[in-house]
PDB file of C-alpha atoms and ligand atoms in Angstrom:
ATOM      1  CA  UNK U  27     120.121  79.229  18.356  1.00 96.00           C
ATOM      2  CA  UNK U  28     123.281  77.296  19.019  1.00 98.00           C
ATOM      3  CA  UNK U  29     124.460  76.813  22.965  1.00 97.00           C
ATOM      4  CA  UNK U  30     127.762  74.354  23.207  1.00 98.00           C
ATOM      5  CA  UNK U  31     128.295  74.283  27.028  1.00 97.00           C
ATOM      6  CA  UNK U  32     131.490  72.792  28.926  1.00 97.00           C
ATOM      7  CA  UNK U  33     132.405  70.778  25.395  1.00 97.00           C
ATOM      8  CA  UNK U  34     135.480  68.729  25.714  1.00 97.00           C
ATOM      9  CA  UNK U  35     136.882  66.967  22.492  1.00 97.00           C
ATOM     10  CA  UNK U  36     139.325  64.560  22.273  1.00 96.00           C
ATOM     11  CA  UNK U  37     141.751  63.199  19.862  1.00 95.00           C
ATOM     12  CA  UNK U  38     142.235  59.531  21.149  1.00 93.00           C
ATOM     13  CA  UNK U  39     143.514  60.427  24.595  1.00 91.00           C
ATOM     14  CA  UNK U  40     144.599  64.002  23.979  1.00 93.00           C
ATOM     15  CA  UNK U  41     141.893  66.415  24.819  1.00 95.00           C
ATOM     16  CA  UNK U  42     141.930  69.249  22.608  1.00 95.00           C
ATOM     17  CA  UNK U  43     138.835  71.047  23.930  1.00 95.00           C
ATOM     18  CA  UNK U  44     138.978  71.685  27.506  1.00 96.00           C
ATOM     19  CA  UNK U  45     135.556  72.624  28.386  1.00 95.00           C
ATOM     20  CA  UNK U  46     134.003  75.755  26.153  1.00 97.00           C
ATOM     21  CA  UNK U  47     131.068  76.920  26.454  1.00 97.00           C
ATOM     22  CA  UNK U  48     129.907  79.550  23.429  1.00 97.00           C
ATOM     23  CA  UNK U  49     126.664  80.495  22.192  1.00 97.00           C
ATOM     24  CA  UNK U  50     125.143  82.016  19.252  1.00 98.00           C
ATOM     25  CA  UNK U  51     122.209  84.102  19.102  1.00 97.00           C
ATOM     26  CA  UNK U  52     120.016  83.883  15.881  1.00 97.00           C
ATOM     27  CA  UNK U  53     121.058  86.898  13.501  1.00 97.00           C
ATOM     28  CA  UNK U  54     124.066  87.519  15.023  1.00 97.00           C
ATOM     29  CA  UNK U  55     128.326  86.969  13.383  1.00 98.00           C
ATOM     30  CA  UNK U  56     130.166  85.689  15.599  1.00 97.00           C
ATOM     31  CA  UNK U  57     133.754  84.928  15.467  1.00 96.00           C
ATOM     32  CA  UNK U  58     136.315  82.396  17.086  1.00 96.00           C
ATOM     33  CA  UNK U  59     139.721  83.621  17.188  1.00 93.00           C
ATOM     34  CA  UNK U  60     143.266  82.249  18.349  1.00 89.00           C
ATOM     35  CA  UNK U  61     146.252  81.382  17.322  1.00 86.00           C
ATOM     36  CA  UNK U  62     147.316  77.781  15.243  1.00 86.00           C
ATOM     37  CA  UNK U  63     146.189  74.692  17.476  1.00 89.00           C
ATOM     38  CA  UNK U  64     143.696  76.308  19.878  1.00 91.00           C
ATOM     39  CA  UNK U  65     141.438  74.580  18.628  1.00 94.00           C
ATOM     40  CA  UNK U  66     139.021  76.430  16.406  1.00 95.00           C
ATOM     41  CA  UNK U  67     138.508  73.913  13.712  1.00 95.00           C
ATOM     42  CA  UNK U  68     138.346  70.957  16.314  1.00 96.00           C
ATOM     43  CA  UNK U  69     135.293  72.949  17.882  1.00 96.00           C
ATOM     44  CA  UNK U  70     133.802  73.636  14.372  1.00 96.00           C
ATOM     45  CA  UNK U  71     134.325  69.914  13.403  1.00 96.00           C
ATOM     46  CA  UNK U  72     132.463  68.607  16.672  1.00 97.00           C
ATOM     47  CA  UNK U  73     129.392  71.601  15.729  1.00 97.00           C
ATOM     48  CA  UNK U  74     129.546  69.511  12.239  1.00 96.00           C
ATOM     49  CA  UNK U  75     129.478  66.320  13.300  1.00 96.00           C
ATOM     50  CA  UNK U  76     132.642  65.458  11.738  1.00 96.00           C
ATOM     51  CA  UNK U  77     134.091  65.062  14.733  1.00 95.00           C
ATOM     52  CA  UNK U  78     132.173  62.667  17.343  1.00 94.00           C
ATOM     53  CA  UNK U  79     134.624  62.610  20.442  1.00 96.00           C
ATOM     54  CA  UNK U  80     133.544  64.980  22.736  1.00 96.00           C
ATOM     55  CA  UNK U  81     131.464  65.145  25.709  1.00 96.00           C
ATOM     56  CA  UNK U  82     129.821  67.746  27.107  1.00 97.00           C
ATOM     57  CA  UNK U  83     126.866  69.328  25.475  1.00 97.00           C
ATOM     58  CA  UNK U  84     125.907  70.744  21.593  1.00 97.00           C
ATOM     59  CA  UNK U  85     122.381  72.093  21.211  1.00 98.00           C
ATOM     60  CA  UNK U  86     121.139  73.477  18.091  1.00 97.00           C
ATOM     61  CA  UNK U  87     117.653  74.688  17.636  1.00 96.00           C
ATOM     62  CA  UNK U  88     116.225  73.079  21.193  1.00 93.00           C
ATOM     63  CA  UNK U  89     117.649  69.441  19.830  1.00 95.00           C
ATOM     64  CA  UNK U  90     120.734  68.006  20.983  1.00 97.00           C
ATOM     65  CA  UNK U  91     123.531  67.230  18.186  1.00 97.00           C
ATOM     66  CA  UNK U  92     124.754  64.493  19.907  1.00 95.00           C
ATOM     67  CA  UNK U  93     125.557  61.386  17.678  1.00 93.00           C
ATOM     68  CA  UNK U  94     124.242  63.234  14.777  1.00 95.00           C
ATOM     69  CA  UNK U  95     126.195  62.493  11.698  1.00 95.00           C
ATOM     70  CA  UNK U  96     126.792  65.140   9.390  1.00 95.00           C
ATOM     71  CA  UNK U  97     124.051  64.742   6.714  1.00 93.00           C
ATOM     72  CA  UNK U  98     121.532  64.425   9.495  1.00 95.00           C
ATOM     73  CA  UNK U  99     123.115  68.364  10.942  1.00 96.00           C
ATOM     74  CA  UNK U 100     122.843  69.977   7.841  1.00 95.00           C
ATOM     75  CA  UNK U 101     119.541  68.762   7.401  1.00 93.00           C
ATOM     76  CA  UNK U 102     119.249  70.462  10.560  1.00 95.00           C
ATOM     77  CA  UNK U 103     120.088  73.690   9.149  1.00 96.00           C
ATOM     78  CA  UNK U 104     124.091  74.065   9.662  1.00 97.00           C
ATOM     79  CA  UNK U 105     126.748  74.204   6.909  1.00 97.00           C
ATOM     80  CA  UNK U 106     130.531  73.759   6.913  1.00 96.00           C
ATOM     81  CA  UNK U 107     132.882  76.137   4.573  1.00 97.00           C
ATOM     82  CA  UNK U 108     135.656  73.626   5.301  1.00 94.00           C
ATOM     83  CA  UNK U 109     139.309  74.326   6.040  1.00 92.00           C
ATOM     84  CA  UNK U 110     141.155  74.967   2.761  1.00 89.00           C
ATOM     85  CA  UNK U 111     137.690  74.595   0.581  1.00 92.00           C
ATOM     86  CA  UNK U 112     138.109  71.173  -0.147  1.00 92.00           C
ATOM     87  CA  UNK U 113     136.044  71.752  -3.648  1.00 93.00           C
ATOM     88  CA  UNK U 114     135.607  68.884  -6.235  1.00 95.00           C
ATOM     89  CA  UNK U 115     138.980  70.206  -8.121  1.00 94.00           C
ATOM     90  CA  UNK U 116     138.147  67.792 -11.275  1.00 96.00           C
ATOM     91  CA  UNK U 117     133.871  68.515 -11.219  1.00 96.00           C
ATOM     92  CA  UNK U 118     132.342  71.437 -13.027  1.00 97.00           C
ATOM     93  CA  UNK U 119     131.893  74.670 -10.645  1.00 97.00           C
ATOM     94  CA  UNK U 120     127.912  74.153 -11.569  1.00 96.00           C
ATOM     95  CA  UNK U 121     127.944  70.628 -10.371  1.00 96.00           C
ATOM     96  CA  UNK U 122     129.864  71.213  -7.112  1.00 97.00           C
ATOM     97  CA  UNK U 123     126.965  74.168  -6.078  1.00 97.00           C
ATOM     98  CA  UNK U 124     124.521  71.381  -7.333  1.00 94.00           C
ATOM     99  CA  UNK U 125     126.170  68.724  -4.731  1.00 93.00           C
ATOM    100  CA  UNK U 126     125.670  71.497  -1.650  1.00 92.00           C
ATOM    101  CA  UNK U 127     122.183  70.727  -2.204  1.00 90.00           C
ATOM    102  CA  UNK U 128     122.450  66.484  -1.614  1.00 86.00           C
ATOM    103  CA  UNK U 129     120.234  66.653   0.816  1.00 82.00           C
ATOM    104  CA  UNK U 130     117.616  68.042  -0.645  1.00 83.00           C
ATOM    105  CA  UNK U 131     117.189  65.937  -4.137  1.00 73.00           C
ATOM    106  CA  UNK U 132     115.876  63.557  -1.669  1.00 73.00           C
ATOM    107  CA  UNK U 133     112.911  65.346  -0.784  1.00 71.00           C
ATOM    108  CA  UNK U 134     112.074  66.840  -4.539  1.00 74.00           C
ATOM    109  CA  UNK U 135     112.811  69.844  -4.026  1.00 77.00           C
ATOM    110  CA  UNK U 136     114.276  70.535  -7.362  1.00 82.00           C
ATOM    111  CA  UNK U 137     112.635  73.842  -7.934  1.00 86.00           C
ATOM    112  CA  UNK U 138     113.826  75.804  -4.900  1.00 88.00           C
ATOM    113  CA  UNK U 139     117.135  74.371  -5.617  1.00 90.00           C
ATOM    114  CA  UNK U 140     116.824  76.019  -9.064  1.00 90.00           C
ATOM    115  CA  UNK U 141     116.106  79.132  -7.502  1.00 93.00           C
ATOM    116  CA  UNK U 142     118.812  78.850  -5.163  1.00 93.00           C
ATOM    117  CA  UNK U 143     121.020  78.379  -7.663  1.00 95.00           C
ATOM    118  CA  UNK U 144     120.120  81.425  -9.508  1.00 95.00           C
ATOM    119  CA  UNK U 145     120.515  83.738  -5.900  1.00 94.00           C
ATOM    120  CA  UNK U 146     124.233  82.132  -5.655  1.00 95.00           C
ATOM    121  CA  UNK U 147     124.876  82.697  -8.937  1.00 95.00           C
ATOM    122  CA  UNK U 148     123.644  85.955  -8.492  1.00 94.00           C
ATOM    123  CA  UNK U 149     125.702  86.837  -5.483  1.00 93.00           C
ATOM    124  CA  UNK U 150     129.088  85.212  -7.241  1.00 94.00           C
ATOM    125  CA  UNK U 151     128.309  86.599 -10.834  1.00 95.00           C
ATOM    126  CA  UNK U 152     131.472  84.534 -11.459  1.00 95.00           C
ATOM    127  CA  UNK U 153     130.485  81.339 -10.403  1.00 96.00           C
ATOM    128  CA  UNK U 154     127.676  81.313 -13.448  1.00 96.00           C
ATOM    129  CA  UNK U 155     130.648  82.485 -15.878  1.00 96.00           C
ATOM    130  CA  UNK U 156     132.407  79.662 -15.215  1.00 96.00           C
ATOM    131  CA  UNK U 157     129.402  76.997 -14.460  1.00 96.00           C
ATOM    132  CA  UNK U 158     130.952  74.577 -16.759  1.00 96.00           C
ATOM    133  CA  UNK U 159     134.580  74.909 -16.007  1.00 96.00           C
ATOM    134  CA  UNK U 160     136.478  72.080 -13.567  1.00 97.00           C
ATOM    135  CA  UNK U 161     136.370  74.115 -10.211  1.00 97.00           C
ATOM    136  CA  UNK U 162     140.451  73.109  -9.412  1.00 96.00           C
ATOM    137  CA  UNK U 163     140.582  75.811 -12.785  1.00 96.00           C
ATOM    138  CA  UNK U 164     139.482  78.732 -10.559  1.00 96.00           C
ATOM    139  CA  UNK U 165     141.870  80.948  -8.570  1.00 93.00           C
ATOM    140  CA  UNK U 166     142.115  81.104  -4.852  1.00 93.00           C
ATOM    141  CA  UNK U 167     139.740  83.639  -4.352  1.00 93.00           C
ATOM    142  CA  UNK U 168     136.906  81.908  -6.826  1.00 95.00           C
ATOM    143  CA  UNK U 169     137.316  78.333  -4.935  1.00 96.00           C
ATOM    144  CA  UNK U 170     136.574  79.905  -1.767  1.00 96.00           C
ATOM    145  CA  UNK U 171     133.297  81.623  -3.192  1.00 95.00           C
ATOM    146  CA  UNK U 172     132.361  78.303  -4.636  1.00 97.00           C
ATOM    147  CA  UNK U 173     132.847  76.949  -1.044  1.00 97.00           C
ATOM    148  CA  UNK U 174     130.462  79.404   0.301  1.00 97.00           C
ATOM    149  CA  UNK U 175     128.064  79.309  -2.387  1.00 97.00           C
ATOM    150  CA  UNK U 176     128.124  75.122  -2.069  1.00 97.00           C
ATOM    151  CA  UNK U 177     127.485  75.464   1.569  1.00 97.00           C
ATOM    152  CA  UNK U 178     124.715  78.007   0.940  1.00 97.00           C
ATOM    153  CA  UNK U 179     122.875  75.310  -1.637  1.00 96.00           C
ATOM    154  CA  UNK U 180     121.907  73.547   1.592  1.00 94.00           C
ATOM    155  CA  UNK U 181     120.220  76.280   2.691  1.00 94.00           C
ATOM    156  CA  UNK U 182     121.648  76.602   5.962  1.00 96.00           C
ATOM    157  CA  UNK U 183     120.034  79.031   9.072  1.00 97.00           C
ATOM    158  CA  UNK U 184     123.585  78.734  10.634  1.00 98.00           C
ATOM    159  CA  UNK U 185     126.942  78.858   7.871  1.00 98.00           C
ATOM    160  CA  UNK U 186     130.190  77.814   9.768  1.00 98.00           C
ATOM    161  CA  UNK U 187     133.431  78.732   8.097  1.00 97.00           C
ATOM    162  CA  UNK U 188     136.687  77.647   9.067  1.00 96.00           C
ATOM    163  CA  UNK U 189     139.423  80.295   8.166  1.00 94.00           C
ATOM    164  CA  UNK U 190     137.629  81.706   4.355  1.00 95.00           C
ATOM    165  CA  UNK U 191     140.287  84.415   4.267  1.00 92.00           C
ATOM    166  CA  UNK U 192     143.556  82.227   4.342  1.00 90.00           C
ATOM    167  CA  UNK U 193     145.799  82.100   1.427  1.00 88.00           C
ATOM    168  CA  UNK U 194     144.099  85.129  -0.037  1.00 91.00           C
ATOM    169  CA  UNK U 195     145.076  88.364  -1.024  1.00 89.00           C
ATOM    170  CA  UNK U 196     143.839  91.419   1.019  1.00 89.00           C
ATOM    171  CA  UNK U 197     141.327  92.346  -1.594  1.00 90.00           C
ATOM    172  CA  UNK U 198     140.149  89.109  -1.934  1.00 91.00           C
ATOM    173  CA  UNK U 199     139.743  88.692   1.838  1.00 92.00           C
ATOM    174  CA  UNK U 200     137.563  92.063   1.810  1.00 92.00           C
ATOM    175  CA  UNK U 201     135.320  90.788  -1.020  1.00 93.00           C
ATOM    176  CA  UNK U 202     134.787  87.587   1.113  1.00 94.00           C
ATOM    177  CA  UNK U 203     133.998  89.286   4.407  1.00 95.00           C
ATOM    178  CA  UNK U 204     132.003  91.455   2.502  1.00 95.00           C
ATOM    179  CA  UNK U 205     129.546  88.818   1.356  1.00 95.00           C
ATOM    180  CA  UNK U 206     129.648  87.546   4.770  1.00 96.00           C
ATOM    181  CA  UNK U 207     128.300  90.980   5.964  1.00 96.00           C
ATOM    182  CA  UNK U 208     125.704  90.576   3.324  1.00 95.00           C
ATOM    183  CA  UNK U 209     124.156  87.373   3.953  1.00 96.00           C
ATOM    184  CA  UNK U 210     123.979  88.075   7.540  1.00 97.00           C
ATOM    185  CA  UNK U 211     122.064  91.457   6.492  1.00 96.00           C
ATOM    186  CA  UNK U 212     119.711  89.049   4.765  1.00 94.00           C
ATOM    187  CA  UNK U 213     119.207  87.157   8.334  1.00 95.00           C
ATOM    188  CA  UNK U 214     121.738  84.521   8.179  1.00 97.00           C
ATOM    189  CA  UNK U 215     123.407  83.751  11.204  1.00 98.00           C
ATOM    190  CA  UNK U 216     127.351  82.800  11.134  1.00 98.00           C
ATOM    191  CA  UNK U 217     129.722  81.677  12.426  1.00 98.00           C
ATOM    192  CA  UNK U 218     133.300  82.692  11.403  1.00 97.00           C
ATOM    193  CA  UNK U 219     136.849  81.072  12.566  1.00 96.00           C
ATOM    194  CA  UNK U 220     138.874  83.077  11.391  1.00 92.00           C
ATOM    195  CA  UNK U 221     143.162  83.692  11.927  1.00 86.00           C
ATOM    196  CA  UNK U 222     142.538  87.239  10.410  1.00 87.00           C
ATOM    197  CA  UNK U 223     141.233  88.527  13.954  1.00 89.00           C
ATOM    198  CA  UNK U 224     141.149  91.993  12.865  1.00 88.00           C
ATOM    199  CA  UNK U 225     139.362  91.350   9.546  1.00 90.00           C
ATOM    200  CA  UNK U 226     136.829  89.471  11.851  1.00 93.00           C
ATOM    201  CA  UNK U 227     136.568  91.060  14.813  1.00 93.00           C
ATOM    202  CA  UNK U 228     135.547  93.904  12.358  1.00 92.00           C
ATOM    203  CA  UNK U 229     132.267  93.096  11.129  1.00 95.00           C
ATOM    204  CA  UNK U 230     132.042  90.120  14.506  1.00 96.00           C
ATOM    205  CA  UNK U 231     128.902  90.874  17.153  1.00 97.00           C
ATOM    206  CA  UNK U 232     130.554  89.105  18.886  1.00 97.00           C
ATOM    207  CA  UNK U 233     133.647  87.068  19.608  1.00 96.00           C
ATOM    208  CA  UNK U 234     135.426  84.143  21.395  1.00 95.00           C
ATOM    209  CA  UNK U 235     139.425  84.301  21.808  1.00 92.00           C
ATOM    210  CA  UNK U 236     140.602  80.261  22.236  1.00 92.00           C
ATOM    211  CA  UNK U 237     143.952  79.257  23.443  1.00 90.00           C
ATOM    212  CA  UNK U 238     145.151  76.228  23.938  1.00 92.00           C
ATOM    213  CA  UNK U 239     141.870  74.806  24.155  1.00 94.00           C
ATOM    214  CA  UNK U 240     139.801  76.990  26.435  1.00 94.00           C
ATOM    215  CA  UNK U 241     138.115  80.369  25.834  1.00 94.00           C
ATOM    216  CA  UNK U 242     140.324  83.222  27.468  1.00 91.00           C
ATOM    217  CA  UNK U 243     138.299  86.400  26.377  1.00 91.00           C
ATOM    218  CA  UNK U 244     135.466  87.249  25.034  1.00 93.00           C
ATOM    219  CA  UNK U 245     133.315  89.931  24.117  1.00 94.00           C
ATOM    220  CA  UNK U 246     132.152  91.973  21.494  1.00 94.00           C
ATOM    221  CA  UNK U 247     133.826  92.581  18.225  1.00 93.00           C
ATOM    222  CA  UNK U 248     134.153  96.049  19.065  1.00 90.00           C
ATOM    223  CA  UNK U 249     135.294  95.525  22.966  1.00 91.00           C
ATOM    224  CA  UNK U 250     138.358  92.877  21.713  1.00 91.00           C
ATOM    225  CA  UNK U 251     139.202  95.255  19.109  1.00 88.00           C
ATOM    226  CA  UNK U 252     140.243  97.142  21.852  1.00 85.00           C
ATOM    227  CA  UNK U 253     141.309  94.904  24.027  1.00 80.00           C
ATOM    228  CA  UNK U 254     145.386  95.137  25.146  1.00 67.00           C
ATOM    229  CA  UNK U 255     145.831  91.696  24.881  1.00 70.00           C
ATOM    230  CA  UNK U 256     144.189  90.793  21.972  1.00 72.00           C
ATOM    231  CA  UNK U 257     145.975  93.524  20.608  1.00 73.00           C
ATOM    232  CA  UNK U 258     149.170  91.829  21.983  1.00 70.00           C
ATOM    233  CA  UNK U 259     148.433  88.021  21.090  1.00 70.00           C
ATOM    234  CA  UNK U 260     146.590  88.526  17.750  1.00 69.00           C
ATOM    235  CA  UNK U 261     146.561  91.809  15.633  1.00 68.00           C
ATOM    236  CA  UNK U 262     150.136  92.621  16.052  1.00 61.00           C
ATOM    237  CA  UNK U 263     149.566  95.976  18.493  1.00 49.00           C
ATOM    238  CA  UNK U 264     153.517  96.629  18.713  1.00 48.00           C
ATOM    239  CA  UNK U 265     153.648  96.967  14.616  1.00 43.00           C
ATOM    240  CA  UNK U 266     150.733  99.429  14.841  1.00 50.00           C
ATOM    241  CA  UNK U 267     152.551 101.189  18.025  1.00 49.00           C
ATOM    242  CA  UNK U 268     155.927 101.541  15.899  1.00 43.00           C
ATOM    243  CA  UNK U 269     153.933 102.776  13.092  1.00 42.00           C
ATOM    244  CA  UNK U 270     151.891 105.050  14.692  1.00 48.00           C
ATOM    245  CA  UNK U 271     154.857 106.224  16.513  1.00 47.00           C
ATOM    246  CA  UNK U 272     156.815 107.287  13.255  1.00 41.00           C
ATOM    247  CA  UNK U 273     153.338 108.251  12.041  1.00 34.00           C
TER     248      UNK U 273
HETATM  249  P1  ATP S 328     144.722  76.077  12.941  1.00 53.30           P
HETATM  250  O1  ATP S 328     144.461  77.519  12.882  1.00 53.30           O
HETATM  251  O2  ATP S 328     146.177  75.738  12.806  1.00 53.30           O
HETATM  252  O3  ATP S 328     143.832  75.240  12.069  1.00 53.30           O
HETATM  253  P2  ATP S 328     143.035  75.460  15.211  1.00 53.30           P
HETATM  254  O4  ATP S 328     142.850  76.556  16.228  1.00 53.30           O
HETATM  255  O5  ATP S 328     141.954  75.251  14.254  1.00 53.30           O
HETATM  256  O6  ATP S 328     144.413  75.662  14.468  1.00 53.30           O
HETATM  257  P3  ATP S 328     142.827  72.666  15.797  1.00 53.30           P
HETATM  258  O7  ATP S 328     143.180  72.260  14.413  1.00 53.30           O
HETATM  259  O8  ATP S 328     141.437  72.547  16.242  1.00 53.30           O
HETATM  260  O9  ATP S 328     143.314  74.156  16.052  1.00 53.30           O
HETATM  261  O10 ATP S 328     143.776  71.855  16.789  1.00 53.30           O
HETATM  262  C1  ATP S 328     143.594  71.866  18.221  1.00 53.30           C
HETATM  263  C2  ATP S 328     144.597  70.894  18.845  1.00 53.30           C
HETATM  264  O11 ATP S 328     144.258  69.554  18.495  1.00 53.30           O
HETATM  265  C3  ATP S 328     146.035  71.092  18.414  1.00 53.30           C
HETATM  266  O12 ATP S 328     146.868  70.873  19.515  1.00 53.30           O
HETATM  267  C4  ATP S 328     146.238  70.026  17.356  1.00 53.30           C
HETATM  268  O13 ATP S 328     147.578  69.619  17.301  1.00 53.30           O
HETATM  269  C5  ATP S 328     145.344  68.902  17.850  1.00 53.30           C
HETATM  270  N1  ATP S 328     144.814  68.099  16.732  1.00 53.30           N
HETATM  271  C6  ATP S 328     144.105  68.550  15.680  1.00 53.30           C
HETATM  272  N2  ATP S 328     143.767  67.555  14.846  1.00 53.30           N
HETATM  273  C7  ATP S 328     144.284  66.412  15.406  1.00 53.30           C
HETATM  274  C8  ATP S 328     144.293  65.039  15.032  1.00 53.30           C
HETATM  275  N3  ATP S 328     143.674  64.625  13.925  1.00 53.30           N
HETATM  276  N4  ATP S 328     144.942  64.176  15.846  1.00 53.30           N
HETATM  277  C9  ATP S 328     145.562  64.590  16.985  1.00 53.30           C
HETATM  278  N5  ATP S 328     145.584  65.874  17.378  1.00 53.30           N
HETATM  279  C10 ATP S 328     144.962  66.776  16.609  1.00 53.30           C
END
């Protein structure tokens, strides 16, 4: 569904993505892993179009991304869950889910939206309790399902997140990857950055490590579970040692 081969991105001279190649098969969670500045979001941005300084190659669907902005690639059939939400703080929750669907007013489709609307609200029961509340009045947890459920209103086949479970608390993060594990179920395919590598790796296919701008492992959720040095660089393997050790 999505192949990004040898991809290189660049901020002005500094090239951030050193030539990654990923692919994602239709149906299938995968999830891009790594520490702060390996460049997850920067590859996520360039999938988006909101980043147009790379080189190398983005294919979506058969059709090439390049020089696509990003109204054109959600049209497409790929939405972002941005970094940090990034929801209309001062807009009503109802009319920020109502904006996920911009692209579609165009082209009348005003009852499926409807219906849409009713699935989200359906899926984030909360979301509908507080339709008519200014979205920066929600907590943490409740911005980030308005982020998903505003991404879902374009009625993606792909739904790219960038890092849902950060600043939340551990129930909230299960709640979120839950829903993840749900929509997939109903044949979404996604694709999940995510600094909580264990959380993600979890319920992951499949999954990329990054460092420093190039993939250094990869595998399936299950394998880098396992893996020694994922276990090293990422899910804190010496804490689980020590505790297993007193244990
Ligand atoms: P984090 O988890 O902290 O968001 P990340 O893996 O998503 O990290 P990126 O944000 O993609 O990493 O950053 C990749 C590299 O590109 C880093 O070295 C970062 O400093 C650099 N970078 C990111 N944004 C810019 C920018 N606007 N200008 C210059 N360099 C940037």
């Amino acid at each position: 569904m999505l192949h990004v081969k040898n991809l290189r991105c660049y901020y002005g001279r500094i090239m951030a993505i050193k030539g990654v190649s990923i692919s994602v098969r239709r149906g299938e969670l995968i999830t891009l892993i790594g520490a702060n500045g390996s460049g997850k979001s920067t590859l996520l941005m360039s999938i988006c179009g909101l980043l147009s300084t790379w080189k190398g190659e983005i294919v979506f669907e058969e059709a090439s991304l390049k020089g696509m902005d990003p109204p054109a690639i959600v049209r497409k059939g790929i939405s972002l869950v941005p970094e940090g939400r990034q929801i209309f703080a001062p807009m009503s929750v109802l009319d920020n889910l109502k904006l996920g669907a911009y692209t579609r007013y165009r082209r009348k489709e005003h009852r499926e939206i409807e219906r849409d609307l009713a699935e989200i609200i359906d899926l984030f029961p909360i979301l509908g309790e507080r339709a008519g509340q200014p979205a920066g009045t929600l907590s943490g947890g409740e911005q980030q399902m308005l982020a998903i459920g505003r991404a879902l209103m374009a009625r993606p086949r792909l739904l790219a997140l960038d890092e849902p479970s950060m600043g939340l608390a551990p129930l909230m993060v299960e709640k979120i990857l839950d829903i993840l594990v749900r929509l997939k179920a109903d044949g979404l395919t996604i694709l999940l950055v995510e600094q909580n590598a264990r959380a993600a790796l979890k319920i992951a296919d499949r999954g990329y490590v990054l460092e420093t701008g190039k993939v250094v492992l990869q595998g399936t959720g299950f394998d880098l579970l396992s893996d020694v040095e994922v276990k090293r660089a990422y899910l804190g393997k010496d804490y689980e040692e020590f505790y297993e050790g007193r244990g």
